Amino acid sequence: MQPRFVDMHTHTTASDGSDTPTELVRKAADCGLAALAITDHDTVSGLDEAVEAGQQLGLEVIRGCELSVSSRYGEVHILGLWLPKDCTTLDSELVSIRAMRDERNSRILERLQRVGVPLTQADVLAESRGETVGRPHIARALLRHGHVATMQEAFFRFLAKGGSAYEPKDVLSPQEGVSLLADLGATVSIAHPMLIRCPREWLDSTVAELVPMGLSAIEAYHSQHSAGDERYCADLAGRYGLAVTGGSDYHGTAKPHISLGRGRGGLRVTEAVLDRLKTRRLSRGVPV
Ligand code: AMP
Ligand code: ZN
Ligand code: FE
Ligand code: FE
């Protein structure tokens, strides 16, 4: 039998992706994926629509999210998979995380103003169709209003660390983020760990510290991970008795070089990876 494939890291219009939840689920069904996790940044608002579309199309949809947390080496992203349908503690935490984002977005606009780039809040909101508004939306507004020629230029000149309008995001610690998701019964995975600009010793000791808080996996397979990165992550997971997860980090036209389920072309996350996660959950008495 041909192996089937899954994608456990994707974004919709609920955050900074360009496909609505229904459009994304339809694309996943069309390209024959066995299962899809929706993991929007700091919001769960696309999940009900996605699950419903999955039921109609016969595609397994896993409820997820991607939390941004802060560390001494900058932002770390934490994936929560198999979120419960109703999660009041997460909802209220996400409301305050998004409020922090909004304050940060205002500070970015003030900085842009000071360097002679007038952009209003309305210009930015016009680029968003969902709950979570972030730098990609500001970049799109800069592009639309002719201040930059490409998204890359928007980040390089203004929005990325070192850019003239950069503002850090001051959110939860990795420990707080992992506990928040684990306490809801989610499978918690560190997203694209090899993109964190940190020494490997720090990553190792952070994983060790997060295991007692409920960290259960490492995202080994990701569009921006090399084969060596995958091996390093799988080995790191093995050393701490963790599972591995994998996904493309698909954003639609917001990141046109990343394809659903295929990443930059070579990414293949087999259904076996998902099955191991399910077995692990079931052995601990948590539903899949
Ligand atoms: P935020 O959550 O508001 O800090 O924005 C993070 C998003 O911006 C992520 O989806 C990143 O992929 C995207 N991003 C960060 N740096 C760049 C860059 N240099 N070019 C394009 N997108 C970027
Ligand atoms: Zn994103
Ligand atoms: Fe991420
Ligand atoms: Fe992501």
Tab-separated table of N, CA, C and O in Angstrom, residues 1-5 268 270-271:
chain	number	residue	atom	x	y	z
A	1	MET	N	0.843	-1.202	0.000
A	1	MET	CA	0.000	0.000	0.000
A	1	MET	C	0.883	1.259	0.000
A	1	MET	O	1.910	1.279	0.659
A	2	GLN	N	0.474	2.264	-0.753
A	2	GLN	CA	1.210	3.534	-0.785
A	2	GLN	C	1.128	4.200	0.590
A	2	GLN	O	0.057	4.208	1.186
A	3	PRO	N	2.234	4.779	1.084
A	3	PRO	CA	2.126	5.514	2.341
A	3	PRO	C	1.282	6.774	2.143
A	3	PRO	O	1.265	7.341	1.042
A	4	ARG	N	0.575	7.165	3.156
A	4	ARG	CA	-0.174	8.423	3.064
A	4	ARG	C	0.551	9.480	3.885
A	4	ARG	O	1.361	9.167	4.757
A	5	PHE	N	0.217	10.731	3.592
A	5	PHE	CA	0.956	11.828	4.210
A	5	PHE	C	0.027	12.768	4.972
A	5	PHE	O	-1.185	12.801	4.715
A	268	ARG	N	7.879	15.330	3.331
A	268	ARG	CA	6.838	14.306	3.354
A	268	ARG	C	6.723	13.832	4.791
A	268	ARG	O	7.649	13.237	5.324
A	270	THR	N	4.883	11.262	7.014
A	270	THR	CA	4.024	10.089	6.792
A	270	THR	C	2.968	9.978	7.883
A	270	THR	O	3.137	10.485	9.003
A	271	GLU	N	1.915	9.242	7.528
A	271	GLU	CA	0.834	9.012	8.480
A	271	GLU	C	1.352	8.272	9.717
A	271	GLU	O	0.780	8.388	10.797
